[in-house]
Coordinates of C-alpha atoms in Angstrom, one line a residue:
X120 CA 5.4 -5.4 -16.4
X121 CA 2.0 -3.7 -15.7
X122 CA 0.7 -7.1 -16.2
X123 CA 1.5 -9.0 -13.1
X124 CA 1.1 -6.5 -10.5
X125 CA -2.9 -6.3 -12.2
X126 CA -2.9 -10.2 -12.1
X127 CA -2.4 -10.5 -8.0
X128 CA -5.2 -7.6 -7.6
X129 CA -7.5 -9.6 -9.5
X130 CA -6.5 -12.5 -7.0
X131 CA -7.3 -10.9 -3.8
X132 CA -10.7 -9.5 -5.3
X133 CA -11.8 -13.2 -6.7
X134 CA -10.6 -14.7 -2.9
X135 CA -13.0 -12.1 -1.2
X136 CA -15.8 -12.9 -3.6
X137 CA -15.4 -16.3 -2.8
X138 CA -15.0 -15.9 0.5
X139 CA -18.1 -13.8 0.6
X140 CA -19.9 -16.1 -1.0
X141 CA -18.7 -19.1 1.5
X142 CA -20.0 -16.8 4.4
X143 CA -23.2 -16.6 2.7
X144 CA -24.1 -20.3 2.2
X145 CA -22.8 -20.5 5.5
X146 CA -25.0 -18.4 6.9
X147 CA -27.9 -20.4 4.4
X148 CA -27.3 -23.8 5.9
X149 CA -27.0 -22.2 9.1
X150 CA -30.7 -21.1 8.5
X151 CA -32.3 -23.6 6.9
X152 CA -30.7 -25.9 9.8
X153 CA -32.2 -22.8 12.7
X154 CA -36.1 -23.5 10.7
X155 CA -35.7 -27.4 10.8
X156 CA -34.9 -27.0 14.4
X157 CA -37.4 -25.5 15.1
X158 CA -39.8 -27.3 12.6
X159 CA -38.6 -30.6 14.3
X160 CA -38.4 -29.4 18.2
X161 CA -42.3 -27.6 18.2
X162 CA -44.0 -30.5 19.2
X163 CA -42.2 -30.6 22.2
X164 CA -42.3 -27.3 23.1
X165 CA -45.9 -28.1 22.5
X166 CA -46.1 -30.7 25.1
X167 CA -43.8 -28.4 27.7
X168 CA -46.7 -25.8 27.2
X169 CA -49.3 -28.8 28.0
X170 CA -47.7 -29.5 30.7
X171 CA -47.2 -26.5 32.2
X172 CA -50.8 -25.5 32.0
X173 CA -52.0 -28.5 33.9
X174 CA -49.3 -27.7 36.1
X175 CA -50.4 -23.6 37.0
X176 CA -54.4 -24.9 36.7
X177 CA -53.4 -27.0 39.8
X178 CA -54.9 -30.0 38.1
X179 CA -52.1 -32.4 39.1
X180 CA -52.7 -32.5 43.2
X181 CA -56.1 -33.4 43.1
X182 CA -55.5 -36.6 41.4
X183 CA -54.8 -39.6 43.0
X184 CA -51.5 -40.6 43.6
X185 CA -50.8 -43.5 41.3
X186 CA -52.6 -40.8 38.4
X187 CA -50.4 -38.2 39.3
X188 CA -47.5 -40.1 39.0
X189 CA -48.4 -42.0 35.7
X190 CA -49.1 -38.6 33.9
X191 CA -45.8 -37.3 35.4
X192 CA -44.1 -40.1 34.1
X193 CA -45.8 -39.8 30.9
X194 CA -44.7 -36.4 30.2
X195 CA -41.3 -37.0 31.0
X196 CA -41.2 -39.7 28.9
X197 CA -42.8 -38.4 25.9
X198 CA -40.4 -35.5 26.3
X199 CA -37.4 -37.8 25.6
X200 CA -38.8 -40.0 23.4
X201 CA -39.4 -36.3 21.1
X202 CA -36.2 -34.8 22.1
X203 CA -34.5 -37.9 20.9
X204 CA -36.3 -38.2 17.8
X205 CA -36.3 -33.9 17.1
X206 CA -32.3 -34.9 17.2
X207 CA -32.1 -37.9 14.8
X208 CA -33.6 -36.5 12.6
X209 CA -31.8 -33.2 12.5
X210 CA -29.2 -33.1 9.9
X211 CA -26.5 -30.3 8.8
X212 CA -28.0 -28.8 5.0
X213 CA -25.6 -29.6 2.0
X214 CA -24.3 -26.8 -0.2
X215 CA -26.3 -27.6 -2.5
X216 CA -29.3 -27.2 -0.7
X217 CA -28.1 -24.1 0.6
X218 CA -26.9 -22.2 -2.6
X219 CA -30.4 -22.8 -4.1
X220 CA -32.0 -21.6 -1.1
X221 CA -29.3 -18.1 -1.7
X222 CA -30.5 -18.3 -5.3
X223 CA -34.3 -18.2 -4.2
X224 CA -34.1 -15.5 -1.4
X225 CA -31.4 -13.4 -4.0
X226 CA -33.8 -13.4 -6.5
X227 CA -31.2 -14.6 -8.8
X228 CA -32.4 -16.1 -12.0
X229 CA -30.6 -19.1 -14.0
X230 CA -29.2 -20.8 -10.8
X231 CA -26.0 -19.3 -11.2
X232 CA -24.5 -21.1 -8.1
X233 CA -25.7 -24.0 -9.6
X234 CA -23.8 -23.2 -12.8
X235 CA -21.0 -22.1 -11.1
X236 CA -20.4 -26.0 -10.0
X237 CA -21.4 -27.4 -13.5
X238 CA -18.6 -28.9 -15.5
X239 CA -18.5 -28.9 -19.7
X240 CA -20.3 -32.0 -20.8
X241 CA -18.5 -32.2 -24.2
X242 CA -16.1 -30.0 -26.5
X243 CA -13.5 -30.2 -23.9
X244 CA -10.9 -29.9 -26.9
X245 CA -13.1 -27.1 -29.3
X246 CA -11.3 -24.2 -28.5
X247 CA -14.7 -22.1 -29.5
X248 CA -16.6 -24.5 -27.1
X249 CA -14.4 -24.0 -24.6
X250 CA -14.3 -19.9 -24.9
X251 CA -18.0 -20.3 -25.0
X252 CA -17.5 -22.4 -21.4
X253 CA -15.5 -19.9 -20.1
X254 CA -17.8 -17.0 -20.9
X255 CA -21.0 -18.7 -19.4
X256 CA -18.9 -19.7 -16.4
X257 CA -17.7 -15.5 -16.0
X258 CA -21.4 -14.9 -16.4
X259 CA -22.8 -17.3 -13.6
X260 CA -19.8 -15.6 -11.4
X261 CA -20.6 -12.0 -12.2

């Protein structure tokens, strides 16, 4: 009787470990996808900055007309031409991608997340195989 009331209690705390550990490669991809962002959007920003100092040295009125509008034209459309490429080729990181970048920031040796999503290559059917599977998958967990 003490048995199943222990067994529900061990449920709850494996659901918040798991959810705990869903929040954190959550909040993994949600960083690696904040640098790439950032890594992708720079040279625009770049080219805003360019812009903008031309802009406050006054440079743009004393050109001619057709050369002030050619560079204005230019700027706006090398600003689309990098916004649209910044967004192609921005994509959303994979779990994978992000538990390995938890296991490096952790510190955690072994790639336990890695284990974690392993499955038993052989001795499916060996009972001390598969006692020796569920042992190294506990470990990985812990």
């Amino acid at each position: 009787m003490d048995e199943p009331t222990s067994r529900p209690h061990a449920t709850a705390h494996h659901t918040d470990a798991v959810r705990r550990l869903d929040r954190r490669l959550f909040q993994a991809r949600a960083a690696i996808a904040w640098e790439e962002f950032w890594r992708a959007i720079w040279p625009v920003i770049a080219l805003g900055g360019l812009f903008l100092v031309i802009a406050l040295l006054d440079a743009l009125p004393r050109l001619d007309a057709w050369l002030h509008a050619l560079l204005l034209a230019s700027f706006a459309a090398a600003a689309v031409v990098g916004g649209v490429l910044t967004l192609r080729r921005l994509r959303w990181p994979d779990a994978s991608r992000a538990g390995r970048r938890l296991e490096t920031e952790s510190g955690l040796r072994h790639r336990p997340l890695a284990a974690l999503a392993d499955r038993q290559a052989g001795g499916v059917e060996d009972p001390a195989s598969a006692a020796l599977w569920r042992a190294h998958r506990a470990r990985a967990a812990a």
